[in-house]
Amino acid sequence: MSTRILPAVGDPDAARSVMTLLSQLPDAEPAPPVTDSTQLVDALARLAAVSLDELPEVVLVHERIGPVPALELVREVALRFPAVGTVLITADASPVLFSAAMDSGARGLVTLPLGYEELASRVQAAAQWSTGVRRHLGTGADRPTGPGGTVVTVSGAKGGVGTTVTAVHLALAARAAGRSVALVDMDLQSGDIASYLDVQFRRSVADLATIADISPRVLQDAVFVHETGLSLLLAPAEGERGEEVTDRAARQIVSALRGRHEVVVVDCGSQLNSANAAAIEMADTALLVTTPDVVAVRAAKRTVRMWERLQVRKAEETVTLVNRHHRSTEIQPPLVQKITGTRIAGVAVPAHFKELQAVVDAGRLHELDAKSTVKQALWALAGELGLAGAPAAEAPGKPGKQLARAGDRGSLGLRRRTGGR
């Protein structure tokens, strides 16, 4: 879904300039501009009377709007329509005006003459804020598109439990359902998504780490569009560069991807650092992958307890997936749920690695046969998590249950750092 933008510009020349740039923004749906403050407030009031969801995500207010002065108009919109992100367009970039605009309730300020990068960045930030407010107000929760795309993190209890295979197929299932999907490799030192999908690309998540303001164009340059339609943001080829990605950078990167994709799947690997901890904290769903053996289940319990100690994620807000499941295994999903204190996925992935071996060795994981029981289970999990349509397959006697979303946690910070990691 596009980001709806309502410009309030009185000057015809300025209006043409604004509309020209807005028409170039990706996923933007600009409305015809209103020419004065009265028209703007009346238009917003009419839309709000129908539904909060009818309001535009972003309102642009030009400094020469009248008859009400621009700052007063920004204040009125912020008070009467708090779920709308307002951006002020002005030639005065002084700290005094910036402070006054923020005090009035503006979510950003764009300076004249208008530039594409600055306008795109401010619109995107305001739209993300607006969508977050609406989600917390209880509206738009079933609309995961546009600035409020769904974020799912996939973490491993330990190495080798199938974290990346799970992340890739969740992303593929969401893409097959017609959604725009970003797949992020946040396993910064040993990420292998590129190998699984036979990709060679010199850009990585580390290239975005030092950028203070990620514009759509900058993001596009760092993302590789795979033949399946997935937008891939890969781990750095040099593992030591993973240290460049801080928790702040991770939040900014995930937020930027969420603003342009309906689904964002993040492979967090099995090691916790400040960057993937921030992603897990922001996620709508945090998936923890384990295998049904004593060592892996103990590792899953340690991971969950660590997340709780660091205030990254509560156990009851975590979903555990049992991979390589077999009926004869002593450790069954209900026992894993009891040990970890997490919710257990309604789908367990069967232990049929032979189905995967050929495509994994060839780097063509996306070409896994549709008849594969592993693929059917993972795509059913995608349906259970709300990333795709109805589950493609369900375990006999265990219909998949739609998991409740944990909600947007992006406003929370990582309260305790992870030391030197």
Tab-separated table of C-alpha atoms in Angstrom:
chain	number	residue	atom	x	y	z
A	1	MET	CA	0.000	0.000	0.000
A	2	SER	CA	1.222	3.490	-0.846
A	3	THR	CA	1.991	6.269	1.596
A	4	ARG	CA	-0.762	8.862	1.290
A	5	ILE	CA	0.473	12.455	1.270
A	6	LEU	CA	-1.619	15.626	1.401
A	7	PRO	CA	0.283	18.825	0.493
A	8	ALA	CA	-0.916	22.186	1.782
A	9	VAL	CA	0.703	24.748	-0.531
A	10	GLY	CA	-0.811	28.129	-1.420
A	11	ASP	CA	1.659	29.283	-4.065
A	12	PRO	CA	0.966	27.665	-7.506
A	13	ASP	CA	4.645	27.511	-8.496
A	14	ALA	CA	5.624	25.924	-5.188
A	15	ALA	CA	2.711	23.482	-5.512
A	16	ARG	CA	3.931	22.335	-8.929
A	17	SER	CA	7.455	21.832	-7.591
A	18	VAL	CA	6.198	19.826	-4.612
A	19	MET	CA	3.920	17.627	-6.735
A	20	THR	CA	6.706	16.942	-9.241
A	21	LEU	CA	8.990	15.612	-6.525
A	22	LEU	CA	6.222	13.703	-4.744
A	23	SER	CA	5.366	11.911	-7.998
A	24	GLN	CA	8.938	10.564	-8.058
A	25	LEU	CA	8.865	9.125	-4.541
A	26	PRO	CA	8.567	5.322	-4.403
A	27	ASP	CA	5.285	3.949	-3.006
A	28	ALA	CA	3.857	7.476	-2.640
A	29	GLU	CA	0.258	8.465	-3.336
A	30	PRO	CA	0.102	12.275	-3.299
A	31	ALA	CA	-3.310	13.914	-3.207
A	32	PRO	CA	-4.050	17.169	-5.067
A	33	PRO	CA	-2.736	20.060	-2.962
A	34	VAL	CA	-5.033	22.204	-0.831
A	35	THR	CA	-4.387	25.920	-1.091
A	36	ASP	CA	-5.096	27.268	2.392
A	37	SER	CA	-5.293	26.240	6.041
A	38	THR	CA	-9.097	26.100	6.111
A	39	GLN	CA	-9.233	23.643	3.222
A	40	LEU	CA	-6.617	21.461	4.901
A	41	VAL	CA	-8.380	21.240	8.258
A	42	ASP	CA	-11.772	20.687	6.598
A	43	ALA	CA	-10.366	17.920	4.383
A	44	LEU	CA	-8.778	16.152	7.337
A	45	ALA	CA	-11.960	16.492	9.385
A	46	ARG	CA	-14.053	14.902	6.624
A	47	LEU	CA	-11.670	11.963	6.348
A	48	ALA	CA	-11.451	11.502	10.117
A	49	ALA	CA	-15.259	11.438	10.336
A	50	VAL	CA	-15.256	8.361	8.098
A	51	SER	CA	-12.395	6.518	9.793
A	52	LEU	CA	-8.980	7.151	11.255
A	53	ASP	CA	-7.581	4.882	8.548
A	54	GLU	CA	-8.857	7.299	5.876
A	55	LEU	CA	-6.476	10.040	7.020
A	56	PRO	CA	-3.260	10.506	5.027
A	57	GLU	CA	-0.092	9.329	6.716
A	58	VAL	CA	1.735	12.588	5.903
A	59	VAL	CA	0.711	16.233	5.558
A	60	LEU	CA	3.149	18.719	3.999
A	61	VAL	CA	2.686	22.337	5.154
A	62	HIS	CA	4.351	25.091	3.115
A	63	GLU	CA	5.647	28.092	5.057
A	64	ARG	CA	3.509	30.516	3.025
A	65	ILE	CA	0.212	28.805	3.661
A	66	GLY	CA	-2.550	31.070	4.964
A	67	PRO	CA	-4.594	32.522	6.446
A	68	VAL	CA	-3.400	30.670	9.559
A	69	PRO	CA	0.428	30.876	9.919
A	70	ALA	CA	2.294	27.682	9.126
A	71	LEU	CA	3.430	26.911	12.679
A	72	GLU	CA	-0.056	27.486	14.040
A	73	LEU	CA	-1.459	25.192	11.376
A	74	VAL	CA	1.092	22.502	12.232
A	75	ARG	CA	0.071	22.789	15.898
A	76	GLU	CA	-3.633	22.511	15.052
A	77	VAL	CA	-3.125	19.430	12.880
A	78	ALA	CA	-0.987	17.784	15.584
A	79	LEU	CA	-3.646	18.439	18.242
A	80	ARG	CA	-6.739	17.509	16.231
A	81	PHE	CA	-5.256	14.667	14.154
A	82	PRO	CA	-2.419	13.160	16.223
A	83	ALA	CA	-2.060	10.109	13.945
A	84	VAL	CA	-0.981	12.304	11.003
A	85	GLY	CA	2.703	13.083	10.535
A	86	THR	CA	3.221	16.732	9.603
A	87	VAL	CA	6.288	17.997	7.725
A	88	LEU	CA	7.028	21.721	7.393
A	89	ILE	CA	8.466	23.083	4.130
A	90	THR	CA	10.469	26.262	4.724
A	91	ALA	CA	13.401	28.313	3.441
A	92	ASP	CA	14.516	29.043	7.021
A	93	ALA	CA	16.747	26.207	8.251
A	94	SER	CA	17.801	27.968	11.452
A	95	PRO	CA	17.919	26.053	14.758
A	96	VAL	CA	15.349	28.466	16.192
A	97	LEU	CA	12.729	27.615	13.559
A	98	PHE	CA	13.559	23.920	13.748
A	99	SER	CA	12.983	23.965	17.499
A	100	ALA	CA	9.730	25.910	17.073
A	101	ALA	CA	8.495	23.444	14.450
A	102	MET	CA	9.222	20.475	16.709
A	103	ASP	CA	7.509	22.206	19.622
A	104	SER	CA	4.463	22.735	17.410
A	105	GLY	CA	4.266	19.015	16.653
A	106	ALA	CA	5.997	18.705	13.280
A	107	ARG	CA	7.608	15.360	12.545
A	108	GLY	CA	10.201	16.873	10.237
A	109	LEU	CA	11.371	19.929	8.341
A	110	VAL	CA	12.325	20.193	4.649
A	111	THR	CA	14.275	23.198	3.430
A	112	LEU	CA	13.744	25.145	0.211
A	113	PRO	CA	14.702	24.713	-2.556
A	114	LEU	CA	13.349	21.181	-2.327
A	115	GLY	CA	15.676	18.221	-2.848
A	116	TYR	CA	14.594	14.677	-3.616
A	117	GLU	CA	16.707	12.929	-0.971
A	118	GLU	CA	15.693	15.204	1.894
A	119	LEU	CA	12.005	15.175	0.986
A	120	ALA	CA	11.960	11.367	0.596
A	121	SER	CA	13.682	10.877	3.932
A	122	ARG	CA	11.351	13.212	5.863
A	123	VAL	CA	8.220	11.772	4.256
A	124	GLN	CA	9.327	8.224	5.022
A	125	ALA	CA	10.120	9.044	8.662
A	126	ALA	CA	6.791	10.815	9.165
A	127	ALA	CA	4.895	7.951	7.528
A	128	GLN	CA	6.585	5.371	9.764
A	129	TRP	CA	5.744	7.413	12.831
A	130	SER	CA	2.124	7.811	11.717
A	131	THR	CA	1.703	4.094	11.104
A	132	GLY	CA	3.226	3.273	14.480
A	133	VAL	CA	0.775	5.594	16.223
A	134	ARG	CA	-2.172	4.002	14.419
A	135	ARG	CA	-0.969	0.542	15.344
A	136	HIS	CA	-0.814	1.497	19.019
A	137	LEU	CA	-4.260	3.066	18.764
A	138	GLY	CA	-5.554	-0.276	17.535
A	139	THR	CA	-6.187	0.660	13.907
A	140	GLY	CA	-4.539	-0.654	10.813
A	141	ALA	CA	-3.254	-3.737	12.655
A	142	ASP	CA	-4.436	-5.966	9.850
A	143	ARG	CA	-2.751	-3.834	7.204
A	144	PRO	CA	0.911	-4.838	7.221
A	145	THR	CA	1.793	-2.946	4.057
A	146	GLY	CA	3.571	0.317	3.378
A	147	PRO	CA	5.384	2.016	6.266
A	148	GLY	CA	4.066	-0.538	8.744
A	149	GLY	CA	5.414	-3.703	7.128
A	150	THR	CA	5.693	-6.831	9.286
A	151	VAL	CA	9.136	-7.661	10.711
A	152	VAL	CA	10.001	-11.273	11.589
A	153	THR	CA	13.362	-12.241	13.062
A	154	VAL	CA	14.678	-15.808	12.876
A	155	SER	CA	17.291	-16.818	15.459
A	156	GLY	CA	18.981	-20.134	16.166
A	157	ALA	CA	19.277	-21.714	19.593
A	158	LYS	CA	22.741	-22.818	18.428
A	159	GLY	CA	24.606	-23.141	15.171
A	160	GLY	CA	23.396	-25.695	12.649
A	161	VAL	CA	19.731	-25.893	13.666
A	162	GLY	CA	18.421	-24.585	10.332
A	163	THR	CA	18.039	-20.866	11.000
A	164	THR	CA	18.950	-19.641	7.504
A	165	VAL	CA	16.927	-22.294	5.681
A	166	THR	CA	13.922	-21.268	7.783
A	167	ALA	CA	14.445	-17.542	7.144
A	168	VAL	CA	14.861	-18.016	3.382
A	169	HIS	CA	11.717	-20.108	2.999
A	170	LEU	CA	9.605	-17.797	5.145
A	171	ALA	CA	10.653	-14.979	2.809
A	172	LEU	CA	9.985	-17.086	-0.304
A	173	ALA	CA	6.524	-18.058	0.967
A	174	ALA	CA	5.630	-14.421	1.638
A	175	ARG	CA	6.887	-13.454	-1.819
A	176	ALA	CA	4.866	-16.245	-3.437
A	177	ALA	CA	1.794	-14.795	-1.719
A	178	GLY	CA	2.327	-11.588	-3.711
A	179	ARG	CA	3.929	-9.477	-0.996
A	180	SER	CA	7.008	-7.291	-1.325
A	181	VAL	CA	9.672	-8.942	0.831
A	182	ALA	CA	13.099	-7.985	2.141
A	183	LEU	CA	15.411	-10.700	3.473
A	184	VAL	CA	18.186	-9.364	5.717
A	185	ASP	CA	21.285	-11.292	6.794
A	186	MET	CA	21.987	-9.954	10.286
A	187	ASP	CA	24.291	-12.878	11.094
A	188	LEU	CA	27.060	-10.352	10.650
A	189	GLN	CA	30.161	-12.522	10.956
A	190	SER	CA	29.049	-15.777	9.372
A	191	GLY	CA	25.893	-15.063	7.375
A	192	ASP	CA	25.339	-17.413	4.440
A	193	ILE	CA	22.175	-16.240	2.697
A	194	ALA	CA	24.279	-15.294	-0.335
A	195	SER	CA	25.598	-18.867	-0.572
A	196	TYR	CA	22.170	-20.457	-0.210
A	197	LEU	CA	20.780	-18.295	-3.027
A	198	ASP	CA	23.885	-18.237	-5.265
A	199	VAL	CA	24.382	-14.463	-5.024
A	200	GLN	CA	27.522	-12.414	-5.487
A	201	PHE	CA	27.058	-8.771	-4.548
A	202	ARG	CA	29.588	-6.320	-3.162
A	203	ARG	CA	27.133	-4.250	-1.110
A	204	SER	CA	26.147	-5.335	2.387
A	205	VAL	CA	24.389	-4.237	5.545
A	206	ALA	CA	27.715	-2.791	6.747
A	207	ASP	CA	27.623	-0.204	3.935
A	208	LEU	CA	24.534	1.340	5.543
A	209	ALA	CA	25.941	1.381	9.069
A	210	THR	CA	27.616	4.795	8.863
A	211	ILE	CA	24.846	6.571	6.965
A	212	ALA	CA	22.970	8.905	9.282
A	213	ASP	CA	19.859	9.188	7.136
A	214	ILE	CA	18.988	6.241	4.868
A	215	SER	CA	17.053	7.538	1.873
A	216	PRO	CA	15.129	5.249	-0.501
A	217	ARG	CA	17.812	5.727	-3.158
A	218	VAL	CA	20.646	4.796	-0.779
A	219	LEU	CA	18.704	1.745	0.363
A	220	GLN	CA	18.063	0.692	-3.219
A	221	ASP	CA	21.797	0.800	-3.977
A	222	ALA	CA	22.568	-1.539	-1.057
A	223	VAL	CA	19.865	-4.103	-1.823
A	224	PHE	CA	20.220	-6.942	-4.333
A	225	VAL	CA	17.012	-7.952	-6.100
A	226	HIS	CA	17.063	-11.736	-6.477
A	227	GLU	CA	15.498	-13.607	-9.397
A	228	THR	CA	12.714	-14.715	-7.031
A	229	GLY	CA	11.783	-11.074	-6.392
A	230	LEU	CA	13.262	-11.010	-2.886
A	231	SER	CA	15.160	-7.867	-1.912
A	232	LEU	CA	18.342	-9.117	-0.262
A	233	LEU	CA	20.453	-7.121	2.199
A	234	LEU	CA	23.456	-9.352	2.756
A	235	ALA	CA	25.980	-9.796	5.538
A	236	PRO	CA	29.453	-8.351	4.851
A	237	ALA	CA	31.895	-10.670	3.088
A	238	GLU	CA	34.543	-9.616	5.627
A	239	GLY	CA	33.195	-10.764	8.983
A	240	GLU	CA	35.134	-8.145	10.949
A	241	ARG	CA	33.040	-5.433	9.274
A	242	GLY	CA	30.064	-6.682	11.254
A	243	GLU	CA	31.350	-4.629	14.178
A	244	GLU	CA	30.470	-1.493	12.213
A	245	VAL	CA	26.754	-2.274	12.535
A	246	THR	CA	25.614	-0.839	15.862
A	247	ASP	CA	22.229	-1.207	17.499
A	248	ARG	CA	21.308	2.295	16.309
A	249	ALA	CA	22.301	1.431	12.749
A	250	ALA	CA	20.308	-1.813	12.903
A	251	ARG	CA	17.184	0.037	14.032
A	252	GLN	CA	17.553	2.548	11.238
A	253	ILE	CA	18.127	-0.162	8.627
A	254	VAL	CA	15.168	-2.290	9.734
A	255	SER	CA	12.928	0.783	9.885
A	256	ALA	CA	13.964	1.826	6.376
A	257	LEU	CA	13.230	-1.664	5.006
A	258	ARG	CA	9.930	-1.824	6.861
A	259	GLY	CA	8.998	1.447	5.197
A	260	ARG	CA	9.382	-0.040	1.708
A	261	HIS	CA	8.332	-3.679	2.101
A	262	GLU	CA	5.279	-5.493	3.333
A	263	VAL	CA	7.376	-8.213	4.984
A	264	VAL	CA	10.926	-8.010	6.373
A	265	VAL	CA	12.558	-11.301	7.399
A	266	VAL	CA	15.791	-10.958	9.391
A	267	ASP	CA	18.205	-13.877	9.820
A	268	CYS	CA	19.856	-13.166	13.188
A	269	GLY	CA	22.029	-16.293	13.361
A	270	SER	CA	22.779	-17.925	16.700
A	271	GLN	CA	25.025	-15.280	18.294
A	272	LEU	CA	23.571	-12.235	20.040
A	273	ASN	CA	25.106	-8.820	19.475
A	274	SER	CA	23.752	-5.320	19.865
A	275	ALA	CA	22.663	-5.119	16.215
A	276	ASN	CA	20.556	-8.262	15.989
A	277	ALA	CA	19.309	-7.697	19.551
A	278	ALA	CA	17.847	-4.410	18.324
A	279	ALA	CA	16.199	-6.218	15.399
A	280	ILE	CA	14.709	-8.862	17.699
A	281	GLU	CA	13.364	-6.149	19.973
A	282	MET	CA	11.730	-4.315	17.057
A	283	ALA	CA	10.210	-7.424	15.511
A	284	ASP	CA	6.496	-8.147	15.333
A	285	THR	CA	7.389	-11.837	15.628
A	286	ALA	CA	10.635	-13.287	17.020
A	287	LEU	CA	11.119	-16.896	15.916
A	288	LEU	CA	13.621	-19.132	17.727
A	289	VAL	CA	14.666	-22.308	15.886
A	290	THR	CA	15.785	-25.424	17.753
A	291	THR	CA	16.148	-29.137	17.111
A	292	PRO	CA	14.599	-31.792	19.396
A	293	ASP	CA	17.794	-32.814	21.192
A	294	VAL	CA	19.010	-32.078	24.704
A	295	VAL	CA	21.898	-29.816	23.692
A	296	ALA	CA	19.812	-27.629	21.362
A	297	VAL	CA	16.853	-27.357	23.745
A	298	ARG	CA	19.179	-26.328	26.576
A	299	ALA	CA	20.679	-23.732	24.257
A	300	ALA	CA	17.180	-22.481	23.417
A	301	LYS	CA	16.409	-22.101	27.108
A	302	ARG	CA	19.680	-20.181	27.662
A	303	THR	CA	18.866	-17.898	24.719
A	304	VAL	CA	15.380	-17.120	25.986
A	305	ARG	CA	16.661	-16.407	29.504
A	306	MET	CA	19.402	-14.146	28.097
A	307	TRP	CA	16.861	-12.211	26.028
A	308	GLU	CA	14.814	-11.693	29.178
A	309	ARG	CA	17.799	-10.581	31.290
A	310	LEU	CA	18.837	-8.076	28.636
A	311	GLN	CA	15.199	-6.975	28.226
A	312	VAL	CA	15.330	-7.773	24.530
A	313	ARG	CA	12.264	-10.011	24.448
A	314	LYS	CA	10.033	-11.822	26.908
A	315	ALA	CA	9.658	-15.594	26.708
A	316	GLU	CA	5.910	-15.394	26.103
A	317	GLU	CA	6.557	-13.050	23.155
A	318	THR	CA	8.861	-15.572	21.485
A	319	VAL	CA	7.761	-18.337	19.111
A	320	THR	CA	9.842	-21.529	19.057
A	321	LEU	CA	10.044	-23.728	15.961
A	322	VAL	CA	11.100	-27.355	16.301
A	323	ASN	CA	13.170	-28.365	13.263
A	324	ARG	CA	14.158	-31.927	12.234
A	325	HIS	CA	11.230	-33.328	14.147
A	326	HIS	CA	10.444	-37.044	14.188
A	327	ARG	CA	7.672	-38.905	15.963
A	328	SER	CA	10.121	-41.282	17.598
A	329	THR	CA	12.139	-38.460	19.185
A	330	GLU	CA	11.884	-38.365	22.973
A	331	ILE	CA	11.761	-34.550	23.031
A	332	GLN	CA	8.467	-33.439	21.488
A	333	PRO	CA	7.249	-29.838	20.902
A	334	PRO	CA	5.077	-29.671	24.094
A	335	LEU	CA	8.154	-30.479	26.182
A	336	VAL	CA	10.164	-27.789	24.374
A	337	GLN	CA	7.391	-25.313	25.159
A	338	LYS	CA	7.450	-26.288	28.827
A	339	ILE	CA	11.240	-26.028	29.106
A	340	THR	CA	11.631	-22.692	27.310
A	341	GLY	CA	8.427	-20.999	28.462
A	342	THR	CA	7.803	-19.786	24.907
A	343	ARG	CA	4.913	-20.310	22.522
A	344	ILE	CA	5.459	-23.259	20.247
A	345	ALA	CA	4.764	-23.089	16.536
A	346	GLY	CA	1.841	-25.216	15.397
A	347	VAL	CA	4.053	-26.616	12.631
A	348	ALA	CA	7.101	-28.815	13.236
A	349	VAL	CA	9.591	-29.246	10.385
A	350	PRO	CA	10.302	-32.916	9.633
A	351	ALA	CA	13.798	-34.428	9.648
A	352	HIS	CA	14.236	-34.930	5.908
A	353	PHE	CA	17.582	-33.328	5.103
A	354	LYS	CA	18.001	-35.452	1.968
A	355	GLU	CA	15.303	-33.297	0.364
A	356	LEU	CA	17.485	-30.240	0.942
A	357	GLN	CA	20.973	-31.511	0.236
A	358	ALA	CA	21.024	-31.111	-3.556
A	359	VAL	CA	19.646	-27.546	-3.629
A	360	VAL	CA	21.793	-26.462	-0.681
A	361	ASP	CA	24.974	-27.774	-2.326
A	362	ALA	CA	24.018	-26.053	-5.593
A	363	GLY	CA	23.164	-22.757	-3.885
A	364	ARG	CA	19.619	-23.003	-5.254
A	365	LEU	CA	17.556	-23.276	-2.079
A	366	HIS	CA	14.741	-21.399	-3.798
A	367	GLU	CA	14.364	-24.297	-6.253
A	368	LEU	CA	13.411	-26.831	-3.565
A	369	ASP	CA	10.708	-29.161	-4.907
A	370	ALA	CA	7.176	-28.130	-3.988
A	371	LYS	CA	6.531	-31.742	-2.934
A	372	SER	CA	9.242	-31.524	-0.278
A	373	THR	CA	7.802	-32.076	3.183
A	374	VAL	CA	10.352	-29.609	4.571
A	375	LYS	CA	9.185	-26.894	2.182
A	376	GLN	CA	5.525	-27.638	2.881
A	377	ALA	CA	6.121	-27.338	6.629
A	378	LEU	CA	8.051	-24.064	6.348
A	379	TRP	CA	5.479	-22.529	4.020
A	380	ALA	CA	2.734	-23.654	6.398
A	381	LEU	CA	4.661	-21.861	9.149
A	382	ALA	CA	4.650	-18.710	7.006
A	383	GLY	CA	0.872	-18.954	6.818
A	384	GLU	CA	0.681	-19.469	10.565
A	385	LEU	CA	2.754	-16.351	11.180
A	386	GLY	CA	0.557	-14.318	8.839
A	387	LEU	CA	3.246	-13.836	6.199
A	388	ALA	CA	1.369	-15.694	3.476
A	389	GLY	CA	-2.125	-16.987	2.829
A	390	ALA	CA	-3.603	-20.075	4.378
A	391	PRO	CA	-1.025	-22.673	5.426
A	392	ALA	CA	-0.025	-24.924	2.564
A	393	ALA	CA	0.162	-27.995	4.785
A	394	GLU	CA	-0.639	-28.810	8.389
A	395	ALA	CA	0.411	-31.596	10.683
A	396	PRO	CA	-2.295	-34.245	11.028
A	397	GLY	CA	-4.523	-33.452	13.949
A	398	LYS	CA	-2.695	-30.185	14.581
A	399	PRO	CA	-4.216	-27.391	12.536
A	400	GLY	CA	-2.038	-24.317	12.465
A	401	LYS	CA	-3.073	-21.536	14.806
A	402	GLN	CA	-2.737	-17.918	13.830
A	403	LEU	CA	-0.223	-16.410	16.222
A	404	ALA	CA	-0.989	-13.045	17.767
A	405	ARG	CA	1.477	-10.359	16.806
A	406	ALA	CA	3.667	-9.068	19.577
A	407	GLY	CA	3.151	-5.463	18.432
A	408	ASP	CA	5.648	-2.858	17.367
A	409	ARG	CA	8.516	-2.637	19.813
A	410	GLY	CA	10.632	-0.300	17.718
A	411	SER	CA	10.306	2.594	20.171
A	412	LEU	CA	12.057	0.647	22.911
A	413	GLY	CA	15.797	0.774	23.252
A	414	LEU	CA	18.192	-2.015	24.182
A	415	ARG	CA	18.315	-1.184	27.854
A	416	ARG	CA	21.375	-3.156	28.666
A	417	ARG	CA	24.288	-3.537	26.297
A	418	THR	CA	25.749	-6.864	25.345
A	419	GLY	CA	29.243	-6.067	26.452
A	420	GLY	CA	32.040	-6.301	23.922
A	421	ARG	CA	29.982	-8.175	21.355
